């Protein structure tokens, strides 16, 4: 295989040259903990020979050099730590007793026993932690594993999938045990793996040699064996051959740079959070004359400047977290401590004492909160025209709707006022406005981002989402907020989410299968949208996609359940039946009409149980659609919506037109899907206005990373095509 422009090569690797793309390669450092490489730890007991044991420590300087390279280029880094819960509930009896029970063995202490650095191999003890020289930086993943391999009892596979990792370079201890055990597990799941032989060591020289030989034997039975010297040469060669990136002004009319580039410039001292905050507020003030309905609450410039200065002081001379100094907006159904949450309904407003967990994750990662943005009242609608705080419009036309309910979120990003926004999507509220403003709107699998601190629209369906300029930026934020929350009863346990084999070639070369709605469903779109969608399908086929048939009936029936079944009354229950009954006359006229009609015709218990059973049945059928091991497809691709109405058109027919806009979005959460809007071109309407078009890439529950991977290929293809 020839070395491609984005591939690095270790030419002297065994059994042949190991090639890898840095963008999707991770360095995984296995168990370089005090317990394994420092005197008095479990490793010294395990080894039983001081001279041999000292060699394990000798690899650290070389590992540190490799780690420094990965950090300098912003590549992925993963650390593992072997250890057990303090109560040893995750310690099998066989592991605890086998070695210390050997009649003539040298294991005088076992796991959990008290050693010089605390209880051996127990989490929270001094000896359990990674050595000081390799202390993880903010944003680097640390996998706490109870086994010798790294997959049992951890979420490492989903960590790798979520980051799009395809290749792994291994370092760590011990070669014969945890390093090669983890590599074999990765091999089974499709990853291309290479151990750097001067970055690993064990407690038995012969076993180390044999272990490495087995990995690369039989023409690469499990993987490759390379060296750090080849790695350094490959990186230096790549950097020397690469074209230096253009360096436009960090703060320009084009808005802020992508998240990774912005953080990189912070690291280089090219700009500061203080400068960025002033730039953001200057843009917001200027945009006020274009659209004054974006914000419900905007923080004072001085307050945000103080927060930026505090952030800079906190990380002065230290490694920066992944969202350091990145400005973001928050939809006003998501709590920010001390700031009124209105849900665009003053009668509903309250002031929370704490942040929504998703907001807290972003702040912990260094994000800078700018303000809370407008929405359709009570997060009900796809238009953006249902707020007492004004009607935002598309960034492309003052006459056309912004989409909703996350109207302000999409406009704040589409107008380049912030780097990203936290929004919501129950029925399309993140995807539709993203399409109307030519940005990415990513709706994760429900239950994978904590809904604590979110005003519920429909608790069984609600999802906090990310709106961002690009797939990489949306993915970056999603990785930070998608953390299991034991205090959220709707939060899914990570181990219950699906995983799948990795194709190290990526979607474009490895190919993917996708389906589309039938012509009868696409007839809901305007002719212009139908034409644009047909072109998008051809584009997907040109970059690795294989079109496959699907029974679309499941999705159509599920879409009807959202507003024509009992789920509408769940929405009303979540808002508060007493509130609706007593405040109905004070609500926005369209919201009043929608809920007034529903209040007058409540479902029977029989209707509720019927719809629940149907939803379960449809969900099972939908999930089977995406089971590729049983003939399913990778993704379903649909037009995000059917048309782009004007504000005048939307106001004239708010309920019927809103329903039509949700033709391809309503069913996603009903049957537990994830999805992302991808900008897919521009068109000129009958009045000569240039407007955006978007498609949505949908997948089954837990397939978020697969959806994002395919969407990234599509995004790249569309950008290349429409840049010409």
XYZ file of C-alpha atoms in Angstrom:
724
model
C 0.000 0.000 0.000
C 1.434 3.360 -1.001
C 1.738 6.064 1.586
C -1.049 8.587 1.051
C -0.748 12.305 1.725
C -2.357 11.970 5.149
C -0.627 8.740 6.171
C 2.502 8.404 8.267
C 4.635 5.296 8.042
C 6.913 3.301 10.330
C 8.981 1.668 7.545
C 10.936 -0.719 9.777
C 7.922 -2.088 11.620
C 7.340 -5.822 11.710
C 6.000 -7.682 9.756
C 5.927 -4.748 7.303
C 5.548 -0.963 7.339
C 2.819 0.310 9.653
C 0.855 3.185 8.150
C -1.479 5.412 10.091
C -3.311 8.752 9.796
C -2.480 10.988 12.760
C -5.973 12.481 12.784
C -7.552 9.154 13.755
C -4.634 7.611 15.645
C -4.421 7.516 19.426
C -1.473 6.912 21.700
C -2.607 4.495 24.385
C -0.345 4.303 27.430
C -1.064 1.170 29.421
C -0.791 1.168 33.223
C 2.303 3.284 33.822
C 1.206 3.709 37.417
C 3.238 3.951 40.596
C 1.939 0.526 41.538
C 3.627 -0.971 38.466
C 6.876 0.962 37.993
C 7.812 2.387 41.416
C 9.361 0.481 44.331
C 6.896 -0.790 46.915
C 4.059 -1.268 44.449
C 2.240 -4.298 43.134
C 4.605 -4.539 40.158
C 7.675 -5.061 42.329
C 5.883 -7.881 44.112
C 4.712 -9.315 40.802
C 8.210 -9.203 39.321
C 10.171 -10.524 42.299
C 13.508 -9.354 40.855
C 14.782 -5.823 41.545
C 17.118 -5.702 38.538
C 14.429 -6.761 36.074
C 11.860 -4.539 37.753
C 14.030 -1.424 37.295
C 13.844 -1.887 33.500
C 10.123 -1.142 33.546
C 10.913 2.363 34.807
C 13.604 2.821 32.151
C 11.077 3.210 29.315
C 9.467 6.320 30.842
C 11.719 8.965 29.181
C 11.022 7.533 25.723
C 7.299 7.232 26.409
C 7.346 10.847 27.580
C 8.932 11.973 24.305
C 6.258 10.191 22.274
C 3.574 11.655 24.516
C 5.015 15.131 24.050
C 4.771 14.765 20.270
C 1.138 13.680 20.459
C 0.357 16.614 22.713
C 2.193 19.108 20.524
C 0.117 18.215 17.461
C -3.169 17.906 19.351
C -3.526 14.175 18.707
C -5.528 11.725 20.804
C -4.062 10.380 24.059
C -5.523 7.653 26.265
C -4.156 6.429 29.593
C -5.227 3.269 31.399
C -4.972 2.383 35.082
C -5.511 -1.098 36.408
C -7.171 -1.196 39.792
C -10.273 -2.054 41.751
C -12.998 -0.401 43.767
C -12.126 0.051 47.437
C -14.635 -2.655 48.405
C -13.087 -5.007 45.786
C -16.570 -5.746 44.429
C -15.118 -5.886 40.901
C -12.256 -8.250 41.847
C -12.844 -11.879 40.831
C -11.755 -14.453 43.383
C -9.559 -16.116 40.778
C -7.522 -12.956 40.243
C -7.264 -12.255 43.963
C -6.246 -15.729 45.053
C -4.501 -17.522 42.179
C -0.979 -16.108 42.454
C -0.795 -15.714 46.228
C -1.920 -19.343 46.530
C 1.035 -20.728 44.568
C 2.820 -23.178 46.974
C 6.312 -22.045 45.986
C 5.475 -18.527 44.743
C 6.884 -15.171 45.761
C 3.591 -13.256 46.036
C 3.472 -12.430 49.733
C 0.930 -9.644 49.286
C -2.167 -9.589 47.106
C -4.540 -7.070 45.576
C -6.156 -4.966 48.275
C -3.455 -5.640 50.847
C -1.667 -2.717 52.468
C 1.608 -1.770 50.811
C 4.045 1.138 51.154
C 1.952 3.307 48.774
C -1.434 2.280 50.114
C -3.603 -0.707 49.344
C -2.291 -2.491 46.280
C -4.162 -1.876 42.999
C -7.010 -0.048 44.702
C -8.483 3.077 43.145
C -7.916 6.248 45.087
C -4.695 5.039 46.670
C -1.419 6.848 45.983
C 0.094 3.839 44.242
C -2.844 3.497 41.855
C -2.242 6.785 40.085
C -0.203 7.445 36.952
C 3.374 8.537 37.606
C 4.098 12.265 37.789
C 6.077 12.396 34.541
C 3.052 11.232 32.541
C 0.276 12.962 34.486
C -2.722 13.260 32.136
C -3.555 16.674 30.762
C -7.103 18.080 30.808
C -9.100 16.423 28.047
C -6.948 13.285 27.914
C -8.910 10.120 28.573
C -8.149 7.968 31.608
C -9.654 4.474 31.550
C -9.915 2.788 34.936
C -9.967 -0.915 34.201
C -10.477 -3.793 36.625
C -8.881 -6.349 34.333
C -5.649 -6.997 32.505
C -7.370 -6.060 29.284
C -8.997 -2.647 28.896
C -12.474 -3.539 27.648
C -14.169 -5.443 30.470
C -15.894 -3.114 32.901
C -14.980 0.058 30.981
C -16.364 2.210 28.178
C -13.105 2.320 26.195
C -14.700 0.961 23.036
C -17.256 3.755 22.999
C -14.485 6.250 23.799
C -12.571 5.080 20.731
C -15.679 5.081 18.550
C -16.783 8.520 19.720
C -13.438 10.008 18.694
C -13.311 8.208 15.364
C -10.125 6.349 16.307
C -8.979 3.787 13.738
C -5.305 3.209 14.646
C -3.526 2.781 17.983
C 0.101 3.157 19.007
C 0.832 1.272 22.233
C 3.202 2.033 25.086
C 3.222 0.814 28.661
C 3.599 -2.114 31.025
C 3.672 -4.962 31.171
C 4.255 -6.172 27.645
C 3.413 -9.800 28.326
C 0.269 -8.991 30.259
C -1.809 -5.810 29.990
C -0.277 -4.306 26.850
C -0.712 -7.294 24.579
C -4.017 -8.301 26.179
C -5.493 -4.888 25.343
C -4.004 -4.959 21.847
C -5.631 -8.319 21.135
C -8.969 -6.950 22.304
C -8.538 -3.967 19.961
C -7.608 -6.267 17.098
C -10.869 -8.179 17.535
C -12.799 -4.921 17.164
C -11.107 -3.844 13.936
C -8.419 -1.408 15.081
C -4.991 -1.325 13.449
C -2.475 -1.577 16.288
C 1.260 -1.159 16.695
C 3.395 -1.516 19.825
C 6.450 0.738 20.041
C 8.980 -1.806 21.286
C 11.177 0.726 23.087
C 8.128 2.115 24.894
C 7.088 -1.118 26.561
C 8.643 -3.447 29.107
C 7.724 -6.400 31.277
C 8.839 -8.519 34.182
C 10.126 -11.491 32.188
C 12.532 -10.751 29.331
C 11.765 -13.939 27.434
C 8.028 -13.423 27.754
C 8.396 -9.852 26.492
C 10.253 -11.028 23.394
C 7.842 -13.870 22.769
C 4.802 -11.637 23.288
C 6.013 -9.124 20.722
C 6.863 -11.887 18.269
C 3.382 -13.353 18.617
C 1.726 -10.003 17.931
C 3.450 -9.504 14.584
C 3.983 -13.173 13.712
C 2.232 -15.000 10.895
C 2.257 -11.867 8.727
C 0.712 -9.702 11.414
C -1.682 -12.022 13.199
C -2.587 -9.376 15.789
C -0.770 -6.233 14.696
C 2.587 -4.535 14.228
C 5.761 -3.888 16.212
C 7.532 -0.599 15.557
C 9.898 1.823 17.271
C 9.766 5.363 18.574
C 12.684 6.407 16.347
C 10.631 5.577 13.262
C 7.679 7.431 14.779
C 9.738 10.586 15.390
C 11.155 10.420 11.857
C 7.682 9.994 10.377
C 6.252 12.979 12.249
C 9.222 15.204 11.407
C 8.998 14.225 7.748
C 5.270 14.926 7.680
C 5.721 18.340 9.285
C 8.517 19.216 6.870
C 6.440 18.252 3.825
C 3.197 19.838 4.935
C 2.192 23.219 3.602
C 2.253 25.754 6.408
C -1.359 26.682 7.137
C -2.452 30.166 6.254
C -2.845 32.325 9.311
C -5.694 34.742 8.741
C -6.374 37.226 11.500
C -7.670 35.336 14.523
C -10.527 37.814 14.843
C -12.093 38.744 11.507
C -15.413 39.191 9.753
C -15.359 35.451 9.132
C -15.934 34.916 12.844
C -14.000 32.729 15.207
C -11.869 29.836 13.954
C -12.770 26.190 14.648
C -12.543 25.142 18.291
C -9.285 23.191 18.013
C -7.623 26.022 16.099
C -8.806 28.611 18.614
C -7.460 26.606 21.545
C -4.213 26.012 19.631
C -3.808 29.749 19.165
C -4.382 30.271 22.860
C -1.592 27.790 23.544
C 0.736 29.671 21.205
C -0.121 32.986 22.807
C -1.476 34.388 19.526
C -4.633 35.577 21.260
C -6.278 35.506 24.680
C -9.756 34.827 26.071
C -9.908 38.524 26.949
C -9.497 39.530 23.288
C -11.980 36.905 22.116
C -14.659 38.015 24.556
C -14.364 41.622 23.385
C -14.545 40.451 19.785
C -17.659 38.386 20.494
C -19.464 41.239 22.204
C -18.546 43.632 19.395
C -20.131 41.211 16.910
C -23.218 40.725 19.062
C -23.743 44.475 19.381
C -23.329 44.928 15.631
C -25.745 42.079 14.860
C -28.375 43.611 17.117
C -29.275 45.954 14.242
C -29.751 42.934 11.963
C -31.781 40.788 14.364
C -32.709 41.978 17.841
C -34.545 38.775 18.827
C -31.593 36.408 19.275
C -30.940 36.796 23.003
C -33.245 36.586 26.007
C -30.399 37.193 28.458
C -26.988 38.518 27.480
C -24.308 38.613 30.139
C -22.664 41.987 30.774
C -19.421 42.361 28.841
C -17.567 43.228 32.053
C -18.807 40.117 33.799
C -17.664 37.851 30.957
C -14.325 39.642 30.730
C -13.838 38.964 34.425
C -14.687 35.292 33.863
C -12.189 35.172 30.988
C -9.482 36.722 33.131
C -10.221 34.267 35.926
C -9.942 31.402 33.432
C -6.636 32.719 32.113
C -5.256 33.059 35.637
C -6.385 29.566 36.546
C -4.540 27.950 33.637
C -1.515 30.225 33.463
C 1.497 28.038 32.756
C -0.648 24.896 32.709
C -2.084 22.585 30.082
C -5.336 23.966 28.693
C -8.669 22.117 28.820
C -10.352 21.251 25.487
C -12.824 24.164 25.403
C -10.541 26.762 26.949
C -11.781 30.236 26.116
C -14.450 29.007 23.692
C -17.599 31.193 23.794
C -20.997 29.476 23.755
C -24.711 30.225 24.021
C -27.379 28.328 25.966
C -31.004 27.820 24.970
C -33.270 29.335 27.593
C -34.737 26.029 28.664
C -31.360 24.940 30.040
C -30.398 26.137 33.514
C -27.488 28.447 34.202
C -27.028 29.137 37.913
C -28.351 32.471 39.099
C -29.850 33.402 35.718
C -33.584 33.257 35.128
C -34.798 30.351 32.993
C -37.875 31.488 31.076
C -38.526 28.863 28.380
C -39.687 31.969 26.477
C -42.641 32.091 28.835
C -42.384 34.787 31.537
C -45.206 33.152 33.509
C -43.092 29.979 33.799
C -39.812 31.663 34.762
C -37.656 30.631 37.731
C -34.083 31.203 38.840
C -32.048 28.001 39.285
C -29.442 27.618 41.998
C -27.191 25.339 39.939
C -26.135 24.740 36.356
C -27.592 22.067 34.172
C -25.049 19.245 34.162
C -24.345 19.708 30.440
C -23.568 23.381 31.048
C -21.331 22.444 33.969
C -19.377 20.003 31.808
C -18.747 22.753 29.257
C -17.669 25.242 31.929
C -15.369 22.635 33.490
C -13.800 22.172 30.052
C -13.025 25.892 29.862
C -16.030 27.218 27.921
C -17.081 30.860 28.328
C -20.818 31.444 28.777
C -22.112 34.427 26.785
C -25.856 34.345 27.316
C -29.211 32.598 26.924
C -30.984 32.606 23.600
C -34.535 32.782 22.297
C -36.809 29.872 21.423
C -40.351 28.911 20.593
C -42.357 29.237 23.785
C -42.097 26.166 26.048
C -39.877 24.608 23.362
C -42.987 23.859 21.330
C -42.628 24.349 17.585
C -40.237 24.221 14.650
C -40.726 27.766 13.385
C -39.006 30.236 15.722
C -42.111 32.427 15.450
C -43.663 31.645 18.840
C -41.828 33.781 21.373
C -42.851 36.859 23.339
C -39.206 37.958 23.103
C -39.423 38.546 19.361
C -39.096 36.522 16.173
C -35.543 35.703 15.053
C -35.035 35.194 11.330
C -32.685 33.099 9.265
C -29.197 34.523 8.959
C -29.743 34.378 5.195
C -32.987 36.346 4.990
C -34.924 38.672 7.245
C -38.123 37.395 5.620
C -37.542 33.682 6.281
C -37.994 31.806 9.538
C -35.037 30.829 11.663
C -36.575 27.489 12.541
C -37.279 26.357 16.066
C -37.679 25.715 18.735
C -33.920 26.349 19.109
C -34.165 29.539 17.059
C -31.736 31.733 18.972
C -29.264 28.868 19.309
C -29.040 28.392 15.546
C -28.869 32.098 14.770
C -26.194 32.752 17.410
C -23.998 30.150 15.719
C -25.058 30.838 12.134
C -24.319 34.554 12.577
C -20.921 33.604 14.043
C -21.615 35.274 17.358
C -20.403 32.245 19.357
C -18.463 29.072 18.622
C -21.309 26.710 19.517
C -24.592 26.505 21.362
C -26.273 24.096 23.720
C -29.803 23.573 22.425
C -32.494 20.892 22.621
C -34.241 18.586 20.196
C -37.435 16.730 21.091
C -39.089 16.701 17.673
C -36.547 18.379 15.410
C -35.849 21.555 17.386
C -32.105 21.312 16.878
C -32.027 19.960 13.326
C -34.575 22.195 11.559
C -33.120 25.571 12.662
C -29.643 24.233 11.894
C -30.769 23.527 8.312
C -32.303 26.996 7.942
C -29.054 28.637 9.090
C -26.568 26.326 7.310
C -24.910 24.933 10.421
C -24.577 21.526 12.033
C -27.281 20.460 14.467
C -26.455 17.233 16.275
C -29.088 15.386 18.287
C -27.388 12.659 20.332
C -29.111 9.467 21.404
C -31.619 10.386 24.094
C -30.397 9.544 27.571
C -26.714 9.962 26.709
C -26.524 13.644 27.714
C -27.917 14.442 31.142
C -31.267 16.246 31.090
C -30.857 17.470 34.658
C -31.428 21.202 34.623
C -33.506 21.104 31.438
C -37.079 22.386 31.386
C -38.907 19.250 30.232
C -40.884 19.390 27.017
C -41.475 15.647 26.904
C -39.240 13.854 29.403
C -39.112 10.499 27.643
C -37.993 12.202 24.428
C -36.031 15.315 25.431
C -32.405 15.600 24.310
C -29.848 18.341 24.882
C -28.122 18.943 21.574
C -25.193 20.782 20.043
C -25.356 23.380 17.281
C -21.998 24.259 15.750
C -20.423 25.426 12.485
C -19.013 21.999 11.607
C -19.102 18.290 12.391
C -15.673 18.331 14.128
C -16.777 21.161 16.420
C -20.094 19.473 17.233
C -18.281 16.212 17.897
C -15.801 17.921 20.206
C -18.562 19.411 22.363
C -20.593 16.184 22.331
C -17.627 14.214 23.670
C -17.534 16.564 26.646
C -21.245 16.656 27.519
C -22.121 13.014 26.775
C -21.440 11.622 30.244
C -23.628 9.254 32.197
C -25.555 10.896 35.017
C -26.675 8.479 37.768
C -29.026 11.161 39.101
C -30.949 11.448 35.840
C -33.515 8.612 35.742
C -33.582 8.773 31.941
C -29.803 8.513 31.584
C -28.713 5.358 29.761
C -25.958 3.233 31.280
C -22.961 3.305 28.915
C -22.607 -0.485 28.826
C -26.164 -0.801 27.480
C -25.286 1.178 24.353
C -24.390 -0.576 21.150
C -20.835 -0.922 19.854
C -19.626 -2.134 16.485
C -16.499 -3.157 14.630
C -14.265 -0.415 13.290
C -13.201 -0.153 9.665
C -9.742 1.392 9.825
C -10.129 2.641 6.234
C -12.922 5.047 7.227
C -16.383 5.433 5.634
C -15.153 6.763 2.297
C -12.818 3.860 1.499
C -14.546 1.247 3.631
C -17.985 2.271 2.262
C -21.298 2.520 4.098
C -24.904 1.641 3.385
C -27.655 4.221 3.514
C -31.355 4.346 2.777
C -33.661 7.212 1.875
C -37.410 7.801 2.152
C -39.606 6.544 -0.698
C -40.860 8.963 -3.389
C -44.255 9.107 -1.683
C -42.632 10.565 1.441
C -40.374 12.923 -0.502
C -43.447 14.375 -2.224
C -43.910 16.428 0.959
C -40.899 18.487 -0.135
C -40.996 21.400 -2.537
C -39.663 20.637 -6.045
C -36.505 22.590 -5.258
C -35.903 20.553 -2.103
C -36.555 17.313 -3.979
C -33.955 18.273 -6.573
C -31.410 19.257 -3.936
C -31.987 16.010 -2.053
C -31.514 13.974 -5.234
C -28.171 15.710 -5.762
C -27.205 15.022 -2.154
C -27.929 11.316 -2.626
C -25.665 11.215 -5.663
C -22.985 12.999 -3.675
C -23.184 10.373 -0.939
C -22.892 7.598 -3.501
C -19.796 9.251 -4.932
C -18.008 9.221 -1.574
C -18.480 5.626 -0.452
C -22.229 5.294 0.103
C -24.219 2.327 -1.177
C -27.951 2.942 -1.458
C -30.072 0.181 0.083
C -33.834 -0.374 0.442
C -35.656 0.110 3.736
C -39.200 -0.252 5.024
C -39.948 3.388 5.758
C -43.425 2.725 7.158
C -42.046 2.308 10.678
C -40.745 5.880 10.709
C -43.882 7.416 9.227
C -46.118 5.743 11.799
C -43.755 6.819 14.605
C -43.862 10.416 13.398
C -47.633 10.458 13.640
C -47.441 9.352 17.283
C -45.753 12.547 18.421
C -48.596 15.007 18.051
C -51.526 12.788 17.129
C -51.186 10.397 20.065
C -50.805 10.401 23.820
C -47.256 11.805 23.676
C -48.691 15.292 23.249
C -50.328 14.873 26.638
C -47.046 13.705 28.146
C -45.631 17.019 26.941
C -48.462 18.824 28.709
C -47.896 16.795 31.881
C -44.212 17.750 31.844
C -44.985 21.444 31.448
C -47.553 21.121 34.226
C -51.256 20.539 33.803
C -52.160 23.047 36.503
C -49.935 25.636 34.876
C -51.557 25.156 31.470
C -55.038 25.238 32.872
C -54.470 28.431 34.856
C -52.138 30.272 32.464
C -53.474 29.154 29.085
C -54.929 32.554 28.199
C -51.554 34.220 28.810
C -49.573 32.004 26.437
C -48.536 32.756 22.873
C -51.646 32.457 20.651
C -50.324 29.460 18.703
C -49.249 27.632 21.878
C -52.632 28.464 23.413
C -54.455 27.008 20.412
C -52.356 23.830 20.388
C -52.689 23.045 24.073
C -56.235 24.326 24.338
C -57.373 21.823 21.760
C -55.507 19.031 23.537
C -56.914 19.979 26.943
C -60.405 19.690 25.491
C -59.834 16.128 24.307
C -57.712 14.184 26.806
C -56.807 10.597 25.888
C -58.248 7.655 27.761
C -56.058 5.227 29.692
C -56.687 2.781 26.864
C -55.260 5.278 24.356
C -52.144 5.788 26.454
C -51.384 2.080 26.813
C -52.122 1.480 23.132
C -49.674 4.194 22.099
C -47.024 2.988 24.544
C -47.206 -0.527 23.119
C -47.055 0.797 19.573
C -44.060 2.981 20.403
C -42.194 -0.020 21.848
C -42.985 -2.092 18.774
C -41.901 0.650 16.383
C -38.716 1.274 18.357
C -37.723 -2.374 18.097
C -38.342 -2.355 14.344
C -36.401 0.873 13.919
C -33.399 -0.430 15.847
C -33.379 -3.616 13.766
C -33.138 -1.421 10.683
C -29.649 -0.339 11.787
C -28.335 -3.788 12.770
C -25.737 -4.370 10.061
C -24.971 -7.857 11.388
C -28.486 -8.847 10.349
C -28.766 -7.132 7.012
C -29.465 -3.616 8.296
C -28.198 -0.289 7.021
C -25.634 2.047 8.530
C -27.700 5.231 8.294
C -30.968 6.673 7.049
C -30.572 9.919 5.103
C -33.485 12.344 4.774
C -34.076 15.978 3.870
C -33.968 17.741 7.225
C -37.249 19.440 6.393
C -39.614 20.002 3.488
C -39.273 23.699 2.651
C -38.153 27.067 4.030
C -41.210 29.237 4.738
C -41.241 32.959 5.171
C -42.266 34.419 8.509
C -45.438 35.663 6.819
C -46.305 32.183 5.540
C -45.623 30.647 8.926
C -47.767 33.170 10.732
C -50.660 32.590 8.338
C -50.767 28.810 8.871
C -48.734 28.041 12.027
C -49.993 24.573 12.996
C -50.323 22.858 9.630
C -47.066 24.243 8.267
C -45.225 23.412 11.500
C -46.399 19.806 11.210
C -45.143 19.653 7.632
C -41.722 20.967 8.652
C -41.408 18.016 11.053
C -42.120 15.360 8.421
C -38.590 13.953 8.657
C -37.749 14.929 12.254
C -40.731 13.992 14.433
C -40.016 10.271 14.606
C -36.351 10.290 15.636
C -36.762 10.448 19.405
C -40.004 8.458 19.350
C -38.064 5.393 18.140
C -34.759 6.311 19.850
C -32.550 7.493 17.004
C -29.666 9.935 16.807
C -29.176 12.337 13.946
C -27.286 15.323 12.608
C -28.150 18.027 10.114
C -25.452 18.582 7.501
C -25.462 21.687 5.282
C -25.861 20.328 1.750
C -25.905 23.278 -0.592
C -27.604 26.540 -1.440
C -30.424 27.498 -3.797
C -32.202 30.611 -5.016
C -35.922 30.878 -4.359
C -38.545 32.502 -6.584
C -37.838 35.931 -5.083
C -34.117 35.651 -5.747
C -33.107 34.954 -2.134
C -30.169 32.609 -1.550
C -31.146 30.020 1.066
C -29.476 26.923 2.549
C -30.510 23.291 2.252
C -29.694 20.527 4.723
C -29.888 16.771 4.981
C -30.063 14.727 8.165
C -28.022 11.582 8.714
C -29.886 9.322 11.155
C -28.809 6.194 13.019
C -30.081 3.861 15.698
C -29.658 4.383 19.432
C -25.995 4.578 20.393
C -24.725 4.872 16.823
C -23.832 8.543 17.327
C -20.181 8.119 16.379
C -21.038 6.198 13.211
C -23.550 8.881 12.215
C -20.989 11.627 12.833
C -18.307 9.752 10.905
C -20.489 9.390 7.814
C -21.797 12.944 8.208
C -18.209 14.226 8.272
C -17.531 12.550 4.924
C -20.698 14.132 3.539
C -19.821 17.552 4.960
C -16.378 17.429 3.389
C -17.831 16.413 0.024
C -20.486 19.123 0.031
C -17.987 21.812 1.005
C -15.638 20.754 -1.784
C -18.434 20.632 -4.356
C -20.005 23.972 -3.496
C -16.698 25.772 -3.096
C -16.116 25.421 -6.837
